[in-house]
PDB file of N, CA and C in Angstrom:
ATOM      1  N   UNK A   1       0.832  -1.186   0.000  1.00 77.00           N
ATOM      2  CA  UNK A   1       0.000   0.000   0.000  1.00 77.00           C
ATOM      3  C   UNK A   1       0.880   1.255   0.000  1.00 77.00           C
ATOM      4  N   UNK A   2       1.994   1.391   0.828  1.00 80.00           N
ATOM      5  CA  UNK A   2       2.760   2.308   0.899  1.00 80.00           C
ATOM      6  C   UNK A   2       3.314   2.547  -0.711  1.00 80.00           C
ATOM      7  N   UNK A   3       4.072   1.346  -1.387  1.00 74.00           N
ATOM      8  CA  UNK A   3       4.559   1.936  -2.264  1.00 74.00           C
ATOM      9  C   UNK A   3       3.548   2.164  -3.789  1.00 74.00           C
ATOM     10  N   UNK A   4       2.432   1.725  -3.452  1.00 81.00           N
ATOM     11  CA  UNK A   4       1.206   2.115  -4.264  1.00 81.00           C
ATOM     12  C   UNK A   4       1.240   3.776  -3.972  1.00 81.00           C
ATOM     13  N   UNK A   5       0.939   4.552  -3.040  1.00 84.00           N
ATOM     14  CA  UNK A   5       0.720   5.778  -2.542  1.00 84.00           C
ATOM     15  C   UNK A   5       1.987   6.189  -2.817  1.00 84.00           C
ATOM     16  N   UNK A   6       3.279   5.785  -2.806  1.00 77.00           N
ATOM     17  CA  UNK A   6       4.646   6.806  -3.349  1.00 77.00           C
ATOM     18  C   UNK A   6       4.044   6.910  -4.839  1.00 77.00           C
ATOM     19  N   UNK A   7       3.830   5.732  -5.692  1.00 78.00           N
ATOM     20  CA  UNK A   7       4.002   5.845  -6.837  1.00 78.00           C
ATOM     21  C   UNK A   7       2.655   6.942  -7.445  1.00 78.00           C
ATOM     22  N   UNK A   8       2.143   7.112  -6.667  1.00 85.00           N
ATOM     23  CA  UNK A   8       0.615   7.587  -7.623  1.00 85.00           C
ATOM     24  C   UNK A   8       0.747   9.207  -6.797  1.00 85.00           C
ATOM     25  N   UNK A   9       1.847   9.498  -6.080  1.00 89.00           N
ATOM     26  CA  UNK A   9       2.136  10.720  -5.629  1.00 89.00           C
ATOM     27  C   UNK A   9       3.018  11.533  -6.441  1.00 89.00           C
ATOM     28  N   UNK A  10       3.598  10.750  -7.246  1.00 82.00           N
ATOM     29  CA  UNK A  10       4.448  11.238  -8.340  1.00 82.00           C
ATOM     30  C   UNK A  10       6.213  11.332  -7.594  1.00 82.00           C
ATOM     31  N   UNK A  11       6.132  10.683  -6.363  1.00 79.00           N
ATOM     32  CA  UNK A  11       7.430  10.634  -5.741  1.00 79.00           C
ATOM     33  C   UNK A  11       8.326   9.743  -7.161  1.00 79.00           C
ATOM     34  N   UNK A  12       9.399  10.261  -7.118  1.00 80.00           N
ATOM     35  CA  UNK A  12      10.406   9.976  -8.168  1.00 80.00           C
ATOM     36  C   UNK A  12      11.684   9.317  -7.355  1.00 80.00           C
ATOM     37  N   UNK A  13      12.075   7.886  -7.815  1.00 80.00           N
ATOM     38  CA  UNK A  13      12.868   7.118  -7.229  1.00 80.00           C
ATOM     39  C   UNK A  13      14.394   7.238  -7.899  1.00 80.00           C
ATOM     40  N   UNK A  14      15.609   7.460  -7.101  1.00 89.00           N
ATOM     41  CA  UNK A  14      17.141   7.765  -7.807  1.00 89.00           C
ATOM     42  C   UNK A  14      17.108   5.908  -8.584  1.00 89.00           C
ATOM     43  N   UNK A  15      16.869   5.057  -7.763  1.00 89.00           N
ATOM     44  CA  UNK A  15      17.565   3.865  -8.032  1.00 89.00           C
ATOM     45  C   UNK A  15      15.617   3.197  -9.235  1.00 89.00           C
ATOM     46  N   UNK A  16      16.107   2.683 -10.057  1.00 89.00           N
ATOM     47  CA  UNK A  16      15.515   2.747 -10.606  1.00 89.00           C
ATOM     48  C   UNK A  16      14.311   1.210 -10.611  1.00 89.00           C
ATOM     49  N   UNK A  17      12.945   1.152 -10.236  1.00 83.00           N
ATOM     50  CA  UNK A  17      12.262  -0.339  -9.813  1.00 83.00           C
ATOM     51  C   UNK A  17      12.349  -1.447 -10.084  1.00 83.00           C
ATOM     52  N   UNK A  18      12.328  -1.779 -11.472  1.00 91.00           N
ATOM     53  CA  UNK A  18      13.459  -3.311 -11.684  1.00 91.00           C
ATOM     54  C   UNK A  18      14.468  -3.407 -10.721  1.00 91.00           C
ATOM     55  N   UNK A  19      15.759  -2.426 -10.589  1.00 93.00           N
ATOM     56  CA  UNK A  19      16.912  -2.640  -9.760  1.00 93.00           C
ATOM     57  C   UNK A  19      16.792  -2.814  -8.186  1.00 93.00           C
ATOM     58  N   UNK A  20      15.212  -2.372  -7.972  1.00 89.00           N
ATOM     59  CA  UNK A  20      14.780  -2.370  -6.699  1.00 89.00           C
ATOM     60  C   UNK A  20      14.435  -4.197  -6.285  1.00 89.00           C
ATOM     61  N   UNK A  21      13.704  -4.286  -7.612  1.00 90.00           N
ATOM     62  CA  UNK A  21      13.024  -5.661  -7.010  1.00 90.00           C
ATOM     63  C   UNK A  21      14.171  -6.810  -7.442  1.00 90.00           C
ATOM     64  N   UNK A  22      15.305  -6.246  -8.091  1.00 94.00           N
ATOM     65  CA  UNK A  22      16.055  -7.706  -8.529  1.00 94.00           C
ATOM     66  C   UNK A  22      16.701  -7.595  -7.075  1.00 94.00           C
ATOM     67  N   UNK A  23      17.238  -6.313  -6.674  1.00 93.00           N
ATOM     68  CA  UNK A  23      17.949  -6.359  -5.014  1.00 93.00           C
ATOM     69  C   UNK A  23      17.159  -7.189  -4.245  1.00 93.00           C
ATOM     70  N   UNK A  24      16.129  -6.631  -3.935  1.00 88.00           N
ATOM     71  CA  UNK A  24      15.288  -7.091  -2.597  1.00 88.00           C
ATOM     72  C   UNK A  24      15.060  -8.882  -2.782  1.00 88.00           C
ATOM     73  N   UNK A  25      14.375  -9.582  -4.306  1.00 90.00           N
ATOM     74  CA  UNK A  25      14.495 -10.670  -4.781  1.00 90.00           C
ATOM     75  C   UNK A  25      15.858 -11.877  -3.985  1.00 90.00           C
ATOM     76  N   UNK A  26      17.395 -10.678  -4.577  1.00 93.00           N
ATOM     77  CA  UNK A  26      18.360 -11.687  -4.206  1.00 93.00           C
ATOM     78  C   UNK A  26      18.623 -11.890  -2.641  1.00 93.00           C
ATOM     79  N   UNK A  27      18.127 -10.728  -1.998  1.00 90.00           N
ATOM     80  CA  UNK A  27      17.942 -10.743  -0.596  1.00 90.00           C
ATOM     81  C   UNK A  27      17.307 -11.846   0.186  1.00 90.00           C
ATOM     82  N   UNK A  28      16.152 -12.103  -0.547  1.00 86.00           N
ATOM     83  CA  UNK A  28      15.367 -12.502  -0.013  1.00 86.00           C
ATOM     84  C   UNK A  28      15.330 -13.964  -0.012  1.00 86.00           C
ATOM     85  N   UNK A  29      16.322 -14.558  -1.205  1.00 88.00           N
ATOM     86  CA  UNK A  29      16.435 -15.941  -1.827  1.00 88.00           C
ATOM     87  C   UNK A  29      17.568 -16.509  -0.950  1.00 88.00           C
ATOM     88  N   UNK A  30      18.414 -15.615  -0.373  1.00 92.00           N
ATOM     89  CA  UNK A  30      19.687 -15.663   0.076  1.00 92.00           C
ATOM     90  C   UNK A  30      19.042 -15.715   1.785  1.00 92.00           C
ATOM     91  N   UNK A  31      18.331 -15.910   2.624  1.00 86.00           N
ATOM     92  CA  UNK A  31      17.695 -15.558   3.609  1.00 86.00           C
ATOM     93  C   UNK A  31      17.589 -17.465   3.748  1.00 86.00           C
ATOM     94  N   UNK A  32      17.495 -17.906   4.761  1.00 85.00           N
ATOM     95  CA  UNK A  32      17.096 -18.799   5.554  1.00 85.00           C
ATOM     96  C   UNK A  32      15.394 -19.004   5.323  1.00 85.00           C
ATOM     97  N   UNK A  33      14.566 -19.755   5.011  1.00 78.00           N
ATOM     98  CA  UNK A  33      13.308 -19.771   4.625  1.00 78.00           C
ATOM     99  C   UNK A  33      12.624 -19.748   5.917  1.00 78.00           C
ATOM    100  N   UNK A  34      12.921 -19.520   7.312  1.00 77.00           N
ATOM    101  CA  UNK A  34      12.604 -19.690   8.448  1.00 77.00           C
ATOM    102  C   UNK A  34      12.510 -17.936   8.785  1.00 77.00           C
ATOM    103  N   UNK A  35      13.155 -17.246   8.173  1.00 77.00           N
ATOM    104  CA  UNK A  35      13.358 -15.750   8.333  1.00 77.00           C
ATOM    105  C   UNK A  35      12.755 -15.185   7.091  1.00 77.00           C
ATOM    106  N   UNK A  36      11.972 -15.592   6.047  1.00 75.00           N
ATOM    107  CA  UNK A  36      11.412 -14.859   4.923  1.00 75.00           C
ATOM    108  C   UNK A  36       9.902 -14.643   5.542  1.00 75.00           C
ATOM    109  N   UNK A  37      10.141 -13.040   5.243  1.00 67.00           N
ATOM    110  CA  UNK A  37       8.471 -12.925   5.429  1.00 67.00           C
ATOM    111  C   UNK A  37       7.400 -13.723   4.812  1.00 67.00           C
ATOM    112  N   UNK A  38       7.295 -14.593   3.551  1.00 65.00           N
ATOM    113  CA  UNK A  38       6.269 -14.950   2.922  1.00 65.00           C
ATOM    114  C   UNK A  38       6.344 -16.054   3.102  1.00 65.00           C
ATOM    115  N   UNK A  39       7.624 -16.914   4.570  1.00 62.00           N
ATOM    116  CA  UNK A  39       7.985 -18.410   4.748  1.00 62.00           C
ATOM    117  C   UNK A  39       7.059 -18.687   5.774  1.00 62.00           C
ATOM    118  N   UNK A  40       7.652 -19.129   7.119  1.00 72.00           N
ATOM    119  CA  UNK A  40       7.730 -19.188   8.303  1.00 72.00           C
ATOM    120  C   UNK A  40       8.217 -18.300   9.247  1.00 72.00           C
ATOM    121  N   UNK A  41       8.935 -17.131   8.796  1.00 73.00           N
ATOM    122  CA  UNK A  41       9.185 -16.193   9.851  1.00 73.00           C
ATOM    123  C   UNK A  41       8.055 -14.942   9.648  1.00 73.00           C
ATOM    124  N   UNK A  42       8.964 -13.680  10.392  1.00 76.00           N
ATOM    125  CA  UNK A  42       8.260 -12.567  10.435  1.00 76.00           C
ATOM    126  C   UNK A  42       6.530 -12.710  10.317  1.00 76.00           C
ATOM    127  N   UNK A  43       6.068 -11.947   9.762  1.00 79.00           N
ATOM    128  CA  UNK A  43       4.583 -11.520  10.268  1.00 79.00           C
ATOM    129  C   UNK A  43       4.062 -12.456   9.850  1.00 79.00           C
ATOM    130  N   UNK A  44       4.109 -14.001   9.022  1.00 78.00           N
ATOM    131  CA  UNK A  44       3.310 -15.096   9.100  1.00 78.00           C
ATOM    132  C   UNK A  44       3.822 -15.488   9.708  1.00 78.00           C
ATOM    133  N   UNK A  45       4.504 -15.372  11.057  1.00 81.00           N
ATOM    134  CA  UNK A  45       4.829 -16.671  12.427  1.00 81.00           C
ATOM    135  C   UNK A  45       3.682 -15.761  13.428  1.00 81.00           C
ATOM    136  N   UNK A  46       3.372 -14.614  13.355  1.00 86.00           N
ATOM    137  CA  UNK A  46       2.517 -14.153  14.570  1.00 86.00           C
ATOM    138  C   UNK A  46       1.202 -15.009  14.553  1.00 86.00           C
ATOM    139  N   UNK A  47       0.637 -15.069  15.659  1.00 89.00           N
ATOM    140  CA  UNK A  47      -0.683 -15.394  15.846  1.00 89.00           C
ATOM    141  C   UNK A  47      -1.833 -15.247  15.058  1.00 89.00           C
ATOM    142  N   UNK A  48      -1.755 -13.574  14.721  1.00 90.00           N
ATOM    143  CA  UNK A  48      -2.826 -13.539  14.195  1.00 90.00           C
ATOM    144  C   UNK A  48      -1.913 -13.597  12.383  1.00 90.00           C
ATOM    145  N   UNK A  49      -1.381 -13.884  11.870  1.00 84.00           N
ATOM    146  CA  UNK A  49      -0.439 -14.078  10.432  1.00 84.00           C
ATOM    147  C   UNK A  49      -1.027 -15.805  11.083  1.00 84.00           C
ATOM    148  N   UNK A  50      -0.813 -16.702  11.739  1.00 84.00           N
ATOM    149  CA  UNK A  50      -1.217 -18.158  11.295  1.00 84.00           C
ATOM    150  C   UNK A  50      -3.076 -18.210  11.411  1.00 84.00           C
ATOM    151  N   UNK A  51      -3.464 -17.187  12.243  1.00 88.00           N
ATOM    152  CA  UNK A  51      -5.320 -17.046  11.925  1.00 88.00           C
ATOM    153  C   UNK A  51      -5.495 -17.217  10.304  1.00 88.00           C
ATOM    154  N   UNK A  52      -5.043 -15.534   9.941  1.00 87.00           N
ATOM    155  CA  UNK A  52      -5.161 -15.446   8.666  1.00 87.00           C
ATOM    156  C   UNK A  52      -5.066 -16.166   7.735  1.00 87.00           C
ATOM    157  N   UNK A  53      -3.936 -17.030   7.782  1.00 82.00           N
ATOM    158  CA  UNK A  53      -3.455 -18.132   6.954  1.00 82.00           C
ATOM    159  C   UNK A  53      -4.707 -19.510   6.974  1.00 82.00           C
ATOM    160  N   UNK A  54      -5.011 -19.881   8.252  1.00 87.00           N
ATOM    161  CA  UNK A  54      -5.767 -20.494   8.306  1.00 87.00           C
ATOM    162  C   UNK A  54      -7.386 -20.371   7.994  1.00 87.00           C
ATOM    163  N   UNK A  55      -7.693 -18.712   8.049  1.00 90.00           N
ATOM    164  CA  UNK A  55      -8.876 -18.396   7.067  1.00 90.00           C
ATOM    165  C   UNK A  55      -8.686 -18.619   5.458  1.00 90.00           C
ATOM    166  N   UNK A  56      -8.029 -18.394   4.896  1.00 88.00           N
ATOM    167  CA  UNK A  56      -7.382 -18.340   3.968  1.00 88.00           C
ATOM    168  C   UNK A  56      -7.495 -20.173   3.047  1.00 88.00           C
ATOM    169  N   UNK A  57      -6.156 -20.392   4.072  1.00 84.00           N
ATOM    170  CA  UNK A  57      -6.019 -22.015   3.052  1.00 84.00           C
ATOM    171  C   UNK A  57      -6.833 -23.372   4.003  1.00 84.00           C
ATOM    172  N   UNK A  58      -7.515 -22.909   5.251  1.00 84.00           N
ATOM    173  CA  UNK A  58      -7.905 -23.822   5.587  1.00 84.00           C
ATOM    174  C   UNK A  58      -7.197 -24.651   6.826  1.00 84.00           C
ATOM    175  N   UNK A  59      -6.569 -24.226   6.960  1.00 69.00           N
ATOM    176  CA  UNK A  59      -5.232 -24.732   7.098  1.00 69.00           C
ATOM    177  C   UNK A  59      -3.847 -23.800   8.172  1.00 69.00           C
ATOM    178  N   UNK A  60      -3.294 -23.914   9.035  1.00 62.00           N
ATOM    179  CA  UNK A  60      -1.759 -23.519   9.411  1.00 62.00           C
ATOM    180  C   UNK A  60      -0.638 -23.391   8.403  1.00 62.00           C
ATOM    181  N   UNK A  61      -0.407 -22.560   8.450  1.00 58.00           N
ATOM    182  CA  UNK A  61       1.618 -22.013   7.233  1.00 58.00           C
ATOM    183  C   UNK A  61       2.050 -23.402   6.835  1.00 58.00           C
ATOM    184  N   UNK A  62       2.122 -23.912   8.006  1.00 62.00           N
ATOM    185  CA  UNK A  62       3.221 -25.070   8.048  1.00 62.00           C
ATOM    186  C   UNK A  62       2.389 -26.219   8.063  1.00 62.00           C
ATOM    187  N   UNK A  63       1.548 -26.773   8.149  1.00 64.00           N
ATOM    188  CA  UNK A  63       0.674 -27.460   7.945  1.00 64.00           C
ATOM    189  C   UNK A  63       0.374 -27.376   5.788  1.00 64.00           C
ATOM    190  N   UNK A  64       0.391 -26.054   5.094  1.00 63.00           N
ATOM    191  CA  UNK A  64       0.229 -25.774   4.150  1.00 63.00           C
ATOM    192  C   UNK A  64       1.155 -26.330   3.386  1.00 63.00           C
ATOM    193  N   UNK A  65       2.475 -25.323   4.267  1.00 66.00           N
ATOM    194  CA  UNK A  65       3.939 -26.034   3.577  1.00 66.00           C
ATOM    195  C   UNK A  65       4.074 -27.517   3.298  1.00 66.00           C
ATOM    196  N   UNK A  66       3.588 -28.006   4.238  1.00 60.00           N
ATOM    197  CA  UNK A  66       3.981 -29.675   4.315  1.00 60.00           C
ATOM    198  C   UNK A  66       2.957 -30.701   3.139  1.00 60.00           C
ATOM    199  N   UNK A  67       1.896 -29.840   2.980  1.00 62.00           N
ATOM    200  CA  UNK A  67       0.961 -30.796   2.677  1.00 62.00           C
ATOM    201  C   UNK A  67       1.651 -30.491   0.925  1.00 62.00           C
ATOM    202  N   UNK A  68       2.518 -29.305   0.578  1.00 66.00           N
ATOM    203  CA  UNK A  68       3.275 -28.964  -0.798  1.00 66.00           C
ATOM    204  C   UNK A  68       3.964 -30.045  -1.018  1.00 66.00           C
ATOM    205  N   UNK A  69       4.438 -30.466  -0.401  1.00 62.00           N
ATOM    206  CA  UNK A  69       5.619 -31.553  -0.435  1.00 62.00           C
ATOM    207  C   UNK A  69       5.436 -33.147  -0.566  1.00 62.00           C
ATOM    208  N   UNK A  70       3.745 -33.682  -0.358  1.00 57.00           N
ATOM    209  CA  UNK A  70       3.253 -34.934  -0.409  1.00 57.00           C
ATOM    210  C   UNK A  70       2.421 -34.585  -1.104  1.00 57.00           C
TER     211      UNK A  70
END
């Protein structure tokens, strides 16, 4: 949402958005899957991030994850 509202403000970025998302991408690949926000860490390990998840798929993160794999 935030960077929806930079962009439609006409805020103008030095580093240019491809170069943004290939950075953040290799960051993020390079990270422990236990520490990626969209894994098992950060705001899907909170309480209400495994609610959500479980409105969602039915299901717990990791319960989700696992059932990927069989």
């Amino acid at each position: 949402m935030i960077s929806a509202d930079m962009a439609f403000s006409g805020m103008e970025c030095i580093i240019p958005a491809d170069e943004v998302v290939e950075a953040m991408y290799k960051v993020g690949k390079s990270l422990p899957i236990e520490l990626r926000e969209a894994a098992l860490g950060g705001i899907a390990a909170t309480r209400t991030g495994k609610a959500v998840s479980k409105q969602i798929f039915g299901m717990e993160r990791e319960e989700a994850e696992y059932a990927k794999t069989i």
